[in-house]
Coordinates of C-alpha atoms and ligand atoms in Angstrom, one line a residue:
X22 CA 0.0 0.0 0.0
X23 CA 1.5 3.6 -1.1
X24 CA 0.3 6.5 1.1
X25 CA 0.1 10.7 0.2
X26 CA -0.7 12.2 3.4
X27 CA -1.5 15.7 2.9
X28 CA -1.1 18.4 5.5
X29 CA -2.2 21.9 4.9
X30 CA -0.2 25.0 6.0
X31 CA -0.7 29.3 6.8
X32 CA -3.9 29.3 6.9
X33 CA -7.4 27.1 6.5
X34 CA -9.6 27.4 3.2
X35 CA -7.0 26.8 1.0
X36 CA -8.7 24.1 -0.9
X37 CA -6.9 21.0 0.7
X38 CA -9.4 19.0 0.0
X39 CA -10.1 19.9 -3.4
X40 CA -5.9 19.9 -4.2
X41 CA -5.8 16.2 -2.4
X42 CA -8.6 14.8 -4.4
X43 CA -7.1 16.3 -7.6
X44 CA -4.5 14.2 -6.9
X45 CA -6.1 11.4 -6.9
X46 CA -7.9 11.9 -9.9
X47 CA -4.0 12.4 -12.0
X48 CA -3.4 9.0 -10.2
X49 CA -6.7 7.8 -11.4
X50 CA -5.6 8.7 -14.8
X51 CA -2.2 7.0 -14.6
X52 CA -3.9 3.8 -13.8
X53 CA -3.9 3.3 -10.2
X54 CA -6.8 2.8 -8.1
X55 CA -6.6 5.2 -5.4
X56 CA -8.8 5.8 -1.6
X57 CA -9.0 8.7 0.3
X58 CA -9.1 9.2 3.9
X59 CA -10.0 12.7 5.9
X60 CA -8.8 13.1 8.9
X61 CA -11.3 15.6 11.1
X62 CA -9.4 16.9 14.5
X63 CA -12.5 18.1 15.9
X64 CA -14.0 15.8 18.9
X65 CA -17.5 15.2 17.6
X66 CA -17.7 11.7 16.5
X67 CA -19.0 12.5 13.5
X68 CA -20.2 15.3 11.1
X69 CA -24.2 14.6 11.6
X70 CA -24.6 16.8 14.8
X71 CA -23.1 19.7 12.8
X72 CA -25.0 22.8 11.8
X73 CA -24.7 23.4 8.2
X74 CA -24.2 27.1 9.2
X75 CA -21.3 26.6 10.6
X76 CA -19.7 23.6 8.9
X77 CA -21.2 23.5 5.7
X78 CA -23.4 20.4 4.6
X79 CA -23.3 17.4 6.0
X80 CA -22.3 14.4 3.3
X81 CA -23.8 11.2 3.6
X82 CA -22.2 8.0 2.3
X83 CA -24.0 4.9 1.5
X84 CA -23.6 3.1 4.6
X85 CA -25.0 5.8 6.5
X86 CA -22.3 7.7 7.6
X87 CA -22.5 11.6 8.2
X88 CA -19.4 13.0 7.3
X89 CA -17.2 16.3 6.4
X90 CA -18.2 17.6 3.0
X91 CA -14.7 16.5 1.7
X92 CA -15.6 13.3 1.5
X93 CA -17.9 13.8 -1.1
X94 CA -15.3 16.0 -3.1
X95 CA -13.3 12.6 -3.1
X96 CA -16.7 10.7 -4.1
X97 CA -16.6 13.0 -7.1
X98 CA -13.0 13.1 -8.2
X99 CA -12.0 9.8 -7.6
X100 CA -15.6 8.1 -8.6
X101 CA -15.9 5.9 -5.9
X102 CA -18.1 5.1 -2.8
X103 CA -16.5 5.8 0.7
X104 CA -17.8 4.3 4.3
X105 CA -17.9 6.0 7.4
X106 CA -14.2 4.9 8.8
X107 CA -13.1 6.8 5.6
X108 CA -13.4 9.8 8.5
X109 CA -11.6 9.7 11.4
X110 CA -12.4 12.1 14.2
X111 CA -10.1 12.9 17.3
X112 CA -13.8 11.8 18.8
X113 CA -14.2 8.2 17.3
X114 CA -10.4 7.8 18.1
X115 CA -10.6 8.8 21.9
X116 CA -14.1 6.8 21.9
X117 CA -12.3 3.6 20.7
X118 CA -9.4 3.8 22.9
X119 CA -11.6 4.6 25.9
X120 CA -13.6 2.0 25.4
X121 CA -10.8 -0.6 25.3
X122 CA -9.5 1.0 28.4
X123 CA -12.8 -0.1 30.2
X124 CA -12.6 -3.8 28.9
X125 CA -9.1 -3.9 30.6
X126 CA -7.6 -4.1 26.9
X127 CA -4.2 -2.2 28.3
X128 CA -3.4 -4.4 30.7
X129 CA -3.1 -1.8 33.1
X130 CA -1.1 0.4 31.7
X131 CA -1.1 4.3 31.3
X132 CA -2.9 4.8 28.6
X133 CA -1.2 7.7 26.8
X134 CA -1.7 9.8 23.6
X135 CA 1.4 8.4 22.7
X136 CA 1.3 5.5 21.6
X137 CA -2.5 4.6 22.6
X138 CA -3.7 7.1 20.7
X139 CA -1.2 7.2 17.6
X140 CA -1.5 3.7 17.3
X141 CA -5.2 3.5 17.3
X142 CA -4.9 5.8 14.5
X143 CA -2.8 4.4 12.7
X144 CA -4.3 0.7 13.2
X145 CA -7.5 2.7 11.2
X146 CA -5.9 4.2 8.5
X147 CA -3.9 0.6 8.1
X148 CA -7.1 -1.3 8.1
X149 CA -9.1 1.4 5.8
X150 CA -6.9 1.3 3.1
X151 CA -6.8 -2.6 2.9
X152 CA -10.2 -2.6 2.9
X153 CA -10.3 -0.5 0.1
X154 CA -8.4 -2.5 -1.9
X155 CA -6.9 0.1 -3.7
X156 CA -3.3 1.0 -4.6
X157 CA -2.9 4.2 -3.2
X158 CA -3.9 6.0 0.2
X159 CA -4.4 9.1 0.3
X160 CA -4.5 10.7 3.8
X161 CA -6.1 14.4 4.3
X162 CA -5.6 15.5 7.6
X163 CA -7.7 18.8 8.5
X164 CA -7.1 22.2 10.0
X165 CA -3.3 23.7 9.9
X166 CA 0.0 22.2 11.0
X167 CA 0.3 24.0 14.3
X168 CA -3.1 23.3 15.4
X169 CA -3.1 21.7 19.3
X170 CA -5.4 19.2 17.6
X171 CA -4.0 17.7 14.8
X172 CA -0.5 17.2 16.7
X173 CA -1.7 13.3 17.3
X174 CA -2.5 13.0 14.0
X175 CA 1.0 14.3 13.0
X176 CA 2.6 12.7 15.3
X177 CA 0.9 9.2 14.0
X178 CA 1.4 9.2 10.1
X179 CA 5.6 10.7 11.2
X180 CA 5.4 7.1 13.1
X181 CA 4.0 5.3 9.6
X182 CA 6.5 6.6 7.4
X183 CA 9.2 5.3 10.1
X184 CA 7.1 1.9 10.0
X185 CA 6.0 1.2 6.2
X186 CA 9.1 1.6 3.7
X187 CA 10.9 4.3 2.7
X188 CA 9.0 4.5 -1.0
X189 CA 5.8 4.3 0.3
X190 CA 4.7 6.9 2.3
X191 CA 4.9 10.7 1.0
X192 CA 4.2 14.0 2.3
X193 CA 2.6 16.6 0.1
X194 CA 2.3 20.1 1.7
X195 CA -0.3 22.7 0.4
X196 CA 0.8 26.4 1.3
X197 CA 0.0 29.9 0.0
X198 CA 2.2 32.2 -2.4
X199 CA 0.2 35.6 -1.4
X200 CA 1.3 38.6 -3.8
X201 CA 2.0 41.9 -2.2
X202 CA 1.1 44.9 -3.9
X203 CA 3.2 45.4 -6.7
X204 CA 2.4 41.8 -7.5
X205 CA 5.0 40.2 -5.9
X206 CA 4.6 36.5 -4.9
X207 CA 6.0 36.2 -1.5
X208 CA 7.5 32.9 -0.1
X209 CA 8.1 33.4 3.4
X210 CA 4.8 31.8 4.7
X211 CA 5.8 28.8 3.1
X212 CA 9.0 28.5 4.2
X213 CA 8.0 29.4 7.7
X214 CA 4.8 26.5 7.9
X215 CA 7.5 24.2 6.4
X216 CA 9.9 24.8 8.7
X217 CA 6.7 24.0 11.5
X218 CA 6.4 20.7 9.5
X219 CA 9.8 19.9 9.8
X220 CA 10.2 20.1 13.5
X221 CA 7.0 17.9 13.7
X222 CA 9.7 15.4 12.2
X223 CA 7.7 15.6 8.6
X224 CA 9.5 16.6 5.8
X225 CA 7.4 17.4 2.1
X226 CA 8.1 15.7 -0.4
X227 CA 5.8 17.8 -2.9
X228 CA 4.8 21.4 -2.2
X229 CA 1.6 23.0 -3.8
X230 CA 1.6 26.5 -3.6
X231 CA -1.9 28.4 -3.5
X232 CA -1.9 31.5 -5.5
X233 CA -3.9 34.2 -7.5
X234 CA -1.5 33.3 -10.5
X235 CA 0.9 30.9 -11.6
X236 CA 3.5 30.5 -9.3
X237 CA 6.6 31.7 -11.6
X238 CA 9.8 29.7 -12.1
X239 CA 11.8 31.9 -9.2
X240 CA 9.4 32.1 -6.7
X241 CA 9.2 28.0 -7.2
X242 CA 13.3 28.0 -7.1
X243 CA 13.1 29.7 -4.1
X244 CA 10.7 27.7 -2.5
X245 CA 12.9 24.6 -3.2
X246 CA 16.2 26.0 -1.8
X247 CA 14.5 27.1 1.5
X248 CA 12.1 24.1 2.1
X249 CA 14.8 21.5 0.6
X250 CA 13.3 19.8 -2.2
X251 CA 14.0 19.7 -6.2
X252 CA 12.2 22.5 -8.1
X253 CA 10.1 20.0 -10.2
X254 CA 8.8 19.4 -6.5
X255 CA 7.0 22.9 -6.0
X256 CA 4.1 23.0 -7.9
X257 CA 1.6 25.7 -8.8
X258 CA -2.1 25.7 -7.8
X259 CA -3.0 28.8 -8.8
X260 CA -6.8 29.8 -8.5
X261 CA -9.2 28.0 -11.3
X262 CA -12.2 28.8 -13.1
X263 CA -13.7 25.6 -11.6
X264 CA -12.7 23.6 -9.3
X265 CA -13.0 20.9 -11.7
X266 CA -10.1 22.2 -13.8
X267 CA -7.6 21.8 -10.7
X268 CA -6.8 18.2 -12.0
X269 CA -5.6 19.3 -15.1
X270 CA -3.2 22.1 -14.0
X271 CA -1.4 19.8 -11.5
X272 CA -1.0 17.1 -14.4
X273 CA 0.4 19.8 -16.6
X274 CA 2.8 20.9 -13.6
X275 CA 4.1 17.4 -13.9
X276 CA 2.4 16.6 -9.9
X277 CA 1.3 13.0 -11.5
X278 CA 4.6 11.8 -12.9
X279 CA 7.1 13.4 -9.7
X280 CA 4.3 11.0 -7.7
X281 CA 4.8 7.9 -9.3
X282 CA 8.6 8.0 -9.6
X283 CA 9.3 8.9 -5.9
X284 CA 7.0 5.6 -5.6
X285 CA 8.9 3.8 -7.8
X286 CA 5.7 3.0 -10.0
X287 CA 5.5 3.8 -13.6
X288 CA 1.9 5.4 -15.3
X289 CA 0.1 2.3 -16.9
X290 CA -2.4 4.7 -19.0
X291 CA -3.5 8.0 -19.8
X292 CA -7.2 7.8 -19.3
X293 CA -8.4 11.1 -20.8
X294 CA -12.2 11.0 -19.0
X295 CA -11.7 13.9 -17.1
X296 CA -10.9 16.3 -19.6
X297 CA -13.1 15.8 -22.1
X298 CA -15.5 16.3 -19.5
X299 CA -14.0 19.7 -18.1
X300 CA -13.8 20.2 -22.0
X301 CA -17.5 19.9 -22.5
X302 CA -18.1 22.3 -19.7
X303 CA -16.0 24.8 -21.2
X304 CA -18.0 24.2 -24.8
X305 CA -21.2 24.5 -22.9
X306 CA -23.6 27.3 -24.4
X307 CA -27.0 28.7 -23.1
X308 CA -27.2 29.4 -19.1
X309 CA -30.4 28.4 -17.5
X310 CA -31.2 29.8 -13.7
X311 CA -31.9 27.9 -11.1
X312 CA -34.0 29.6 -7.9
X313 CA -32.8 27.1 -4.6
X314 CA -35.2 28.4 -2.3
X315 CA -32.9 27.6 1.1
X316 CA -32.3 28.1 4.5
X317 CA -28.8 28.2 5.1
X318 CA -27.9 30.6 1.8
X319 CA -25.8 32.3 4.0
X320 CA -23.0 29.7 3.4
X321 CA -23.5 28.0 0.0
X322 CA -21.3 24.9 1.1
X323 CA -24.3 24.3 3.1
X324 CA -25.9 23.2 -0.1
X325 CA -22.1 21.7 -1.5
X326 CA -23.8 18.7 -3.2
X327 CA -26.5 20.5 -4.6
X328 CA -24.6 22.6 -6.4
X329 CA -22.3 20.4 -8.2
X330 CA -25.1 17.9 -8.8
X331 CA -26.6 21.3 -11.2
X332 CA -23.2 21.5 -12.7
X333 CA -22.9 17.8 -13.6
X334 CA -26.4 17.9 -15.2
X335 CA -25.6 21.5 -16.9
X336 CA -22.1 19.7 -18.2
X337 CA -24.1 16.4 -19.7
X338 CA -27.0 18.5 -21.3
X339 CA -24.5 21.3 -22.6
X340 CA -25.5 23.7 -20.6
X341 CA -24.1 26.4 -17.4
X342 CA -26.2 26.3 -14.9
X343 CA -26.2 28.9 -12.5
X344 CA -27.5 28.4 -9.0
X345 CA -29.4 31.3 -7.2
X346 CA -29.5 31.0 -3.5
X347 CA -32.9 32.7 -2.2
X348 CA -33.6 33.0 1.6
X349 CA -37.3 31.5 1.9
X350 CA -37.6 33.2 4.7
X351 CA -38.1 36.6 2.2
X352 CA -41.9 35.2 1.2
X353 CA -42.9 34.7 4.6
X354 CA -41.8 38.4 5.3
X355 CA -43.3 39.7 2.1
X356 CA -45.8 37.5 0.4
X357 CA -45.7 39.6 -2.6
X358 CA -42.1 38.8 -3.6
X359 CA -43.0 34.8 -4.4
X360 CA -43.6 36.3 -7.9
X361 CA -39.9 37.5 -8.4
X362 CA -39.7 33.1 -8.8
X363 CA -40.3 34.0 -12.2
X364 CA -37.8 34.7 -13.9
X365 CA -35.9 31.9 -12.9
X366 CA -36.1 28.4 -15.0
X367 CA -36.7 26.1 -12.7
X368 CA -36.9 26.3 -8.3
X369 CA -35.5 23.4 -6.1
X370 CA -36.3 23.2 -3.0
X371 CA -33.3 21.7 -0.8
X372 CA -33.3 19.6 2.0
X373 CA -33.5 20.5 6.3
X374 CA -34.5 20.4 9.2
X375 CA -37.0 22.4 11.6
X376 CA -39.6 25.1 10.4
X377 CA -37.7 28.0 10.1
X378 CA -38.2 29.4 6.6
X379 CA -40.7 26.1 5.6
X380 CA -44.1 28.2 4.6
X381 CA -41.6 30.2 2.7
X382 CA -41.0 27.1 0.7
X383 CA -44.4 26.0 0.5
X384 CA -44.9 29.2 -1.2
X385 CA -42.3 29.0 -3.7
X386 CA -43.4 25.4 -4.4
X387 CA -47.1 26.5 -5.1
X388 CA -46.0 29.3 -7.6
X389 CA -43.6 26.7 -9.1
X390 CA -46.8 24.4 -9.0
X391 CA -49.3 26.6 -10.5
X392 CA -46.7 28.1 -13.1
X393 CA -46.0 25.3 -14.4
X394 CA -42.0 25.6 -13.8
X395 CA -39.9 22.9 -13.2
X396 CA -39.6 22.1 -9.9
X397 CA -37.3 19.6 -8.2
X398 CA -38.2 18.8 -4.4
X399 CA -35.5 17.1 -2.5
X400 CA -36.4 15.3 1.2
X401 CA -38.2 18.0 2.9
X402 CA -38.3 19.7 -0.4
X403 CA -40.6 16.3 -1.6
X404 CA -42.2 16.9 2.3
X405 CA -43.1 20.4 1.7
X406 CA -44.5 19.9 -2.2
X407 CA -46.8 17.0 -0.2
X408 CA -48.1 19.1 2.2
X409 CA -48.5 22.1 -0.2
X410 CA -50.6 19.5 -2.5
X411 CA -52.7 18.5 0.6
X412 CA -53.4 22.7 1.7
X413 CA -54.4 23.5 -1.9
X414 CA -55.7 20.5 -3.9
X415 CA -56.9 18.5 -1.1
X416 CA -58.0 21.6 0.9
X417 CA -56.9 20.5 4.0
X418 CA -55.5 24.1 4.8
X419 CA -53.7 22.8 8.0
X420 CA -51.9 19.9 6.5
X421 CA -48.4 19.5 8.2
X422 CA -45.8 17.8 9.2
X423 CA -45.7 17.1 13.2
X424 CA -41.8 18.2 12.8
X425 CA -43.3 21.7 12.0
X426 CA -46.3 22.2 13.6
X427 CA -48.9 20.4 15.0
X428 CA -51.9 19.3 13.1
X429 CA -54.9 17.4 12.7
X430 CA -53.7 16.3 9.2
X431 CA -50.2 14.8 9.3
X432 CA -49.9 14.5 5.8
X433 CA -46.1 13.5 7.0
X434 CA -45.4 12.3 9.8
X435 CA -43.5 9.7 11.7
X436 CA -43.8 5.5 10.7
X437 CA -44.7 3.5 13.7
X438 CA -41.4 2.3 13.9
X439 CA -40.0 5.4 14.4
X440 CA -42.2 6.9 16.9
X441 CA -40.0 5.7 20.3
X442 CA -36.4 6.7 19.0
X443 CA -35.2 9.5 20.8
X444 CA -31.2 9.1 20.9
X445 CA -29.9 12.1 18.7
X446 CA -27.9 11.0 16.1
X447 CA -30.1 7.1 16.1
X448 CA -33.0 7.9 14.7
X449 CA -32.5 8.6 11.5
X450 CA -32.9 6.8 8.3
X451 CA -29.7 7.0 6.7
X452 CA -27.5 6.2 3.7
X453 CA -28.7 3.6 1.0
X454 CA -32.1 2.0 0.7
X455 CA -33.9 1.0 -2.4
X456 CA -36.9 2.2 -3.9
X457 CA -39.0 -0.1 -6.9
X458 CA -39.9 2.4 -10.0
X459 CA -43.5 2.6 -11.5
X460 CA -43.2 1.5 -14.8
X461 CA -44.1 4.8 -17.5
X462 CA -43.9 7.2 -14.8
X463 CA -41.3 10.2 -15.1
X464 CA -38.9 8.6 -12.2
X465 CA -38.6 5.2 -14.5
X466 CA -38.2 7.4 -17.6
X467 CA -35.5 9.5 -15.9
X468 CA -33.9 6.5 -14.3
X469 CA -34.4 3.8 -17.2
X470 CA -34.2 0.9 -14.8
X471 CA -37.1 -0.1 -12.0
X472 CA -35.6 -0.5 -9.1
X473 CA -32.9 2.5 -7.7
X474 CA -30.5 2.8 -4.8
X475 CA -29.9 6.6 -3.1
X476 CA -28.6 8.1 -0.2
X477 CA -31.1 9.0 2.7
X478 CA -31.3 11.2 5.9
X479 CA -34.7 11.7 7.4
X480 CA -37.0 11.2 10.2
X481 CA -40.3 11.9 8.8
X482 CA -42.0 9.9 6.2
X483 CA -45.4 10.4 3.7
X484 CA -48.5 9.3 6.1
X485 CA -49.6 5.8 4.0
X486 CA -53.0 7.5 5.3
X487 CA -53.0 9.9 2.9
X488 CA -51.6 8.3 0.0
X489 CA -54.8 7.1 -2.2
X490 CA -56.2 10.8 -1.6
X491 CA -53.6 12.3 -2.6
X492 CA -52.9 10.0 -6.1
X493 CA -56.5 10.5 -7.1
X494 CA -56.1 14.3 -7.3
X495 CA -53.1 13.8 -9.4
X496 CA -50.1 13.6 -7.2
X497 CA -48.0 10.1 -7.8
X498 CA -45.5 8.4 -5.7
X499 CA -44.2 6.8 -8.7
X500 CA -41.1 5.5 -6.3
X501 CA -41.7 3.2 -3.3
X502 CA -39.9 1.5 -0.7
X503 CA -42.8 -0.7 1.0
X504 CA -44.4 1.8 3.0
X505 CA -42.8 4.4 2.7
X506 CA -42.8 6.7 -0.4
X507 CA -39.5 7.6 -2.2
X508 CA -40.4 9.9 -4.9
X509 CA -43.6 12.3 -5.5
X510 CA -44.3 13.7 -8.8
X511 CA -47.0 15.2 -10.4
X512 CA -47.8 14.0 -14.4
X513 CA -49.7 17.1 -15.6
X514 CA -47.0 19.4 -14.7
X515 CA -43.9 20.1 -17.3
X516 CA -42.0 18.6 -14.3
X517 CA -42.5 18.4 -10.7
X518 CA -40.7 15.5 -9.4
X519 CA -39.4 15.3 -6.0
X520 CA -37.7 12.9 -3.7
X521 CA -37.2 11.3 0.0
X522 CA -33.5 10.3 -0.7
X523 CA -30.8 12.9 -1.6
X524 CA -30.2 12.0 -5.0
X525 CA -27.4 14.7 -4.7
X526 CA -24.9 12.5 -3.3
X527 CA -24.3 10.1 -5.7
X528 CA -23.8 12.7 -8.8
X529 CA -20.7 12.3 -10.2
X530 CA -18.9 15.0 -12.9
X531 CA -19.4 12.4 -15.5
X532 CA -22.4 10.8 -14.4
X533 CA -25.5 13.7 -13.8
X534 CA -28.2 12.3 -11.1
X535 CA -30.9 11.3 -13.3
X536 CA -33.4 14.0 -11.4
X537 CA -31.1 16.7 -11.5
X538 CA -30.4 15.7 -15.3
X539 CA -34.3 15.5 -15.7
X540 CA -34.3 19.0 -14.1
X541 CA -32.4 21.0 -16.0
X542 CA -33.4 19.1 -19.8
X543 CA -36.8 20.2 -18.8
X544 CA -35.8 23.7 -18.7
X545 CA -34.2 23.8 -21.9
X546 CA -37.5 22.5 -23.5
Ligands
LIG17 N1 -36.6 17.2 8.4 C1 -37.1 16.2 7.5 C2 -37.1 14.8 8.2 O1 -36.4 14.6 9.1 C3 -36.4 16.2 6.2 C4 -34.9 15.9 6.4 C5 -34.1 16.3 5.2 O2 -34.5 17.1 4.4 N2 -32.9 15.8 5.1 O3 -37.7 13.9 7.7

């Protein structure tokens, strides 16, 4: 097993994420099959008690795992499917060794961070990336060198390049070049967060630089001298016009090939996927706009998936797609403004939790209803567009969901099952789950097969009560999972399709979400 354990330096944001997974995809490209690991310092035990707000969405893999949003940039540049103990917290590390402690597993020893704690982390990276059965590791560990957290972290891949041999472990470093104001690109941050690295015990093998430009030939020398490593090693990351484009710049920086020689390995193939596809989004003509009628618009990585799901879709049907972010709370405040909804081509309504900002979306989805403009409903977006039906086709003008506001018509509401789960963090349906396709309805057409699997995170479900009202005034659930109803759509309309799961998350660059593809094609009609 190779590993690329990637630390980031100066300062957070950078786009460590986005530069690791890039990585993987020129290693993807050059035939080897390559994992990723991100490594979150932060004690929670997961991502799925995380506001949004303040962390920006929350991913969900398919074995129900709530996890940083960086693990679905890897689901996207590498094309795979991750599991939760692709994320390792400092929380489910301390949890694990605690709970050994109490079985007596230490035989009595002081248990210390090191090595209780550094081996326990490294027995998990060990274990994920033979599980993965890929050829190459890579290892993102979060926040800064520097940070009190990450120092066990550090501390443990330092004591697996001592362990696995010398060829098989690298370091790569991502720093900023800043300019000053006559332009200049500035080294000294580098140097001083490589320096920090290098009394960690870590030295880089490769160093991206961050920059507004291309980092230039001297300001890469210099880099080299002062951090010790061949120029060829200092690579420029320079800001993108999509993040999708990242891949291509380190592969023409030579990032792939310095890679595989310092592992010994030679490229098996050029697979060229990835840039036709960033080519056919740079050929894409028309723009159609996109109303996401949100709560969190504050922070759009709130809605990270959502919006790279529209760009995949815009990419396949040749097409930009440009996501507007709309505060619902606006049409709860003034009524009135639900019309500006117009001039946009289609409205999604996103997924969340708790009624702030909801009758703003049930407002958006009525004008999206009786306009006739696409409208793609996602979880509670497919939750709300029920209850909407229900207020003003059913007339039952109270119809809610218990999660809301109470009601005498639960038109969602919890399954039996459900009902007596009150752990945080248990009682949730999550990850994959199938759902059977009617056969002629617009989820089979846009799925071409009957029987789906997608990604799921929700409490509430539609009330089976309800259902054979609600069909006969022209609603469908054309996708079902026994009792419980996957997808709502409405025939007559020129599309209104909405669903329980979060189709979002298993969109990849070169394979659009079939409702998001759906989506956007009917707005190009
Ligand atoms: N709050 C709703 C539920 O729990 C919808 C969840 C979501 O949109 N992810 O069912």
């Amino acid at each position: 097993m190779k590993y690329v354990i990637v630390t980031g330096g100066v300062m957070s944001g950078l786009g460590k994420g986005i530069t690791a997974a890039s990585m993987g995809r020129i290693l993807i490209n050059k035939g080897y099959k390559v994992t990723a690991i991100k490594i979150d310092p932060y004690i929670n035990i997961d991502a799925g008690t995380m506001s949004p707000f303040q962390h920006g969405e929350v991913f969900v893999l398919k074995d129900g795992g709530e996890v940083d949003l960086d693990l679905g940039n890897y689901e996207r540049f590498l094309d795979i499917e991750l599991v939760r103990d692709h994320n390792i917290t400092t929380g489910k590390v301390y949890q694990a060794v605690i709970n050994k402690e109490r079985r007596g597993d230490y035989l009595g020893k002081t248990v210390q961070i090191i090595p209780h704690i550094t081996n326990e982390i490294k027995e998990r990276i060990r274990k994920v990336a033979k599980n993965s059965k890929a050829d190459i590791c890579l290892i993102e560990i979060g926040g800064t060198v520097g940070d009190i957290e990450s120092m066990p972290f550090l501390e443990a891949v330092r004591q697996l390049h001592n362990e696995e041999a010398k060829e098989d472990v690298l370091f790569i470093h991502v720093t900023l070049v800043p300019m000053d104001a006559q332009g200049e690109q500035k080294t000294k941050p580098t140097q001083h967060s490589v320096k920090e690295l290098r009394e960690l015990g870590l030295h880089p093998d490769l160093i991206v630089t961050r920059c507004k430009q291309p980092v230039l030939g001297n300001t890469k020398e210099k880099i080299a001298l002062f951090c010790d490593v061949p120029p060829k090693a200092v690579i420029s990351a320079h800001d993108a016009k999509d993040i999708y484009m990242v891949p291509l710049q380190l592969e023409q920086e030579g990032a792939a090939e310095y890679l595989l020689s310092r592992f010994e390995l030679q490229p098996k193939q050029d697979l060229r996927i990835w840039d036709k596809m960033v080519e056919r989004m740079r050929s894409a003509t028309g723009t159609v706009q996109v109303g996401i009628v949100g709560k969190y618009t504050d922070l759009e990585d709130s809605y990270l998936s959502i919006r790279e799901s529209l760009k995949h879709a815009g990419i396949e049907a040749g097409c930009v797609v440009k996501p507007n972010w709309i505060d619902a709370e606006e049409f709860e405040n003034n009524p009135d403004s639900v019309h500006t909804l117009s001039q946009y081509d289609g409205i999604l309504v996103p997924g969340g939790f708790g009624v702030r900002g909801t009758e703003g979306k049930i407002a958006a989805i009525c004008y999206s209803r009786k306009n006739n403009i696409p409208y793609l409903g996602l979880c509670l977006g497919m939750q709300l567009a029920v209850i909407e039906f229900a207020r003003n086709v059913l007339g039952y003008h109270d119809a809610n969901s218990p999660e809301l506001s109470p009601t005498d018509h639960p038109v969602i509401d919890l399954l039996p099952e459900q009902e007596n789960v009150v752990n945080m963090g248990a009682t949730m349906r999550l990850g994959d789950y199938t759902a059977q396709l009617t056969k002629g309805s617009l989820a089979y057409r846009l799925y071409g097969v009957d029987r789906i699997v997608e990604r799921h995170r929700h409490r509430y479900e539609v009330n089976p009560d309800y259902i054979d009202e609600i069909e006969a005034a022209g609603m469908k659930f054309t996708g079902k999972n026994r009792n419980r109803m996957e997808i709502a759509e409405i025939p007559e309309h020129i599309f209104f399709f909405s669903t329980q799961f979060h189709p979002e998350f298993k969109s990849r660059p070169n394979r659009p979400s079939p409702p998001f593809l759906g989506f956007i094609r009917s707005m190009l009609k």
